[in-house]
Coordinates of C-alpha atoms in Angstrom, one line a residue:
M1 CA 0.1 0.4 -0.2
A2 CA 1.4 3.6 -0.9
F3 CA 1.2 6.3 1.1
A4 CA 1.2 10.1 0.9
P5 CA 4.6 11.4 1.9
E6 CA 3.2 12.8 5.2
Q7 CA 2.0 9.9 6.1
I8 CA 5.3 7.7 5.9
T9 CA 7.1 9.4 9.0
A10 CA 3.7 9.3 10.8
R11 CA 3.5 5.4 9.9
L12 CA 7.1 4.7 11.0
A13 CA 6.5 6.4 14.5
E14 CA 3.2 4.9 14.8
F15 CA 4.7 1.6 14.0
A16 CA 8.0 2.4 16.8
V17 CA 5.6 4.0 19.5
D18 CA 3.0 0.8 19.2
S19 CA 6.0 -1.8 18.3
N20 CA 7.0 -4.2 21.6
A21 CA 10.7 -5.5 20.9
A22 CA 8.9 -9.1 23.2
D23 CA 6.7 -9.9 20.2
W24 CA 9.5 -9.7 17.7
P25 CA 10.6 -13.0 16.1
D26 CA 14.3 -14.0 17.9
A27 CA 15.9 -13.2 14.1
V28 CA 14.5 -9.6 14.2
R29 CA 15.7 -9.0 17.9
L30 CA 19.1 -10.5 17.1
E31 CA 19.7 -8.3 14.2
A32 CA 18.7 -4.9 16.3
S33 CA 20.9 -5.7 18.9
R34 CA 23.6 -6.2 16.5
S35 CA 22.5 -3.0 15.1
F36 CA 22.9 -0.9 17.8
F37 CA 26.2 -2.6 19.1
N38 CA 27.6 -2.3 15.6
V39 CA 26.8 1.6 15.5
F40 CA 27.3 2.0 19.6
G41 CA 30.7 0.4 19.2
C42 CA 32.0 2.4 16.4
A43 CA 31.3 5.4 17.9
I44 CA 33.3 4.5 20.7
G45 CA 35.8 3.3 18.6
G46 CA 36.1 6.5 17.0
A47 CA 35.5 8.8 19.8
R48 CA 38.9 10.0 20.6
H49 CA 40.1 10.5 16.8
E50 CA 41.9 13.6 16.1
M51 CA 39.0 15.0 13.7
V52 CA 36.5 14.0 16.5
D53 CA 38.8 16.1 19.0
I54 CA 39.2 18.8 16.5
A55 CA 35.3 19.2 15.7
D56 CA 34.7 18.9 19.6
T57 CA 37.1 21.4 20.6
T58 CA 36.3 23.8 17.9
L59 CA 32.5 23.6 18.5
G60 CA 32.1 23.4 22.0
A61 CA 32.8 26.7 22.8
F62 CA 29.3 27.2 21.2
A63 CA 27.5 24.2 23.1
G64 CA 25.1 24.8 25.4
P65 CA 24.3 23.2 29.0
G66 CA 25.2 19.2 29.2
Q67 CA 21.9 17.1 28.3
A68 CA 23.3 14.3 26.5
T69 CA 26.6 11.9 26.8
L70 CA 29.5 12.5 24.6
F71 CA 30.5 8.8 24.1
G72 CA 33.8 8.3 25.1
R73 CA 34.7 11.9 26.2
G74 CA 33.6 11.6 29.8
R75 CA 31.5 14.4 30.0
K76 CA 28.0 15.9 28.7
A77 CA 26.7 18.7 25.9
D78 CA 23.5 19.9 24.9
I79 CA 22.0 17.8 22.1
L80 CA 22.8 19.3 19.2
H81 CA 26.5 19.1 20.0
T82 CA 26.2 15.8 21.4
T83 CA 24.4 14.7 18.2
L84 CA 26.9 15.8 16.0
I85 CA 30.2 14.4 18.0
N86 CA 29.0 11.1 18.3
G87 CA 27.5 10.5 14.3
L88 CA 30.8 12.0 13.4
A89 CA 32.5 9.6 16.0
S90 CA 30.3 6.8 14.7
S91 CA 31.1 7.1 11.1
I92 CA 35.0 8.1 11.2
Y93 CA 36.7 4.8 10.4
S94 CA 33.1 4.0 8.1
F95 CA 32.9 0.6 9.7
D96 CA 29.3 1.3 10.7
D97 CA 26.5 -0.3 8.7
T98 CA 25.8 0.5 5.4
H99 CA 23.0 1.0 2.8
E100 CA 23.7 -0.6 -0.4
V101 CA 21.6 0.8 -3.0
A102 CA 21.8 4.2 -1.3
V103 CA 25.8 3.9 0.0
V104 CA 25.5 5.8 2.8
H105 CA 25.8 4.9 6.8
P106 CA 22.5 5.8 8.4
S107 CA 22.4 4.3 11.3
G108 CA 25.3 6.5 13.1
P109 CA 23.5 9.9 12.7
I110 CA 20.0 8.4 13.5
A111 CA 21.1 6.4 16.5
A112 CA 23.3 9.6 17.9
A113 CA 20.2 12.0 17.7
V114 CA 17.9 9.4 19.3
L115 CA 20.4 8.5 21.8
A116 CA 20.5 12.1 22.8
L117 CA 17.0 13.0 22.8
A118 CA 16.0 9.9 24.6
E119 CA 18.8 10.8 27.3
L120 CA 17.2 14.1 27.7
R121 CA 13.6 13.1 27.3
P122 CA 13.0 9.8 29.0
V123 CA 10.4 7.5 26.1
L124 CA 7.9 5.1 26.7
W125 CA 8.3 2.5 24.7
G126 CA 5.3 0.3 23.4
R127 CA 2.9 2.9 25.2
S128 CA 3.3 1.8 28.7
A129 CA 4.6 3.2 31.5
D130 CA 6.2 -0.1 33.2
R131 CA 8.5 -0.5 30.0
L132 CA 9.7 3.5 30.7
C133 CA 13.1 3.3 29.0
S134 CA 16.1 5.8 29.6
W135 CA 19.9 6.1 28.3
G136 CA 20.7 8.5 30.9

């Protein structure tokens, strides 16, 4: 079924909110975990790279109060700065996932933004308060 462009994001968001990882097939849960650890490991691995240091130092003077964790750097910054630095760190060695058709590495920037925002605002997973998740 085709959706209008404005409906696609809403449908993806609805799926993410209504989804319950306990209901996923084992293979899907395994792949989700593998993908998360892949991008997180790449971000930790690149966190102290010279180019990440340069970006963090140069732009850090303009960062706001600490809201989210800079991976492997021992401090927090505002979510925009954190997203940029963590996303850069995750892709610095280009070992993260690749979408073969588009030849891009989509998980790093997406995960960096989602994790920074989730640390600032803990999110409800599957619309259930008993499954409150926080990455802080």
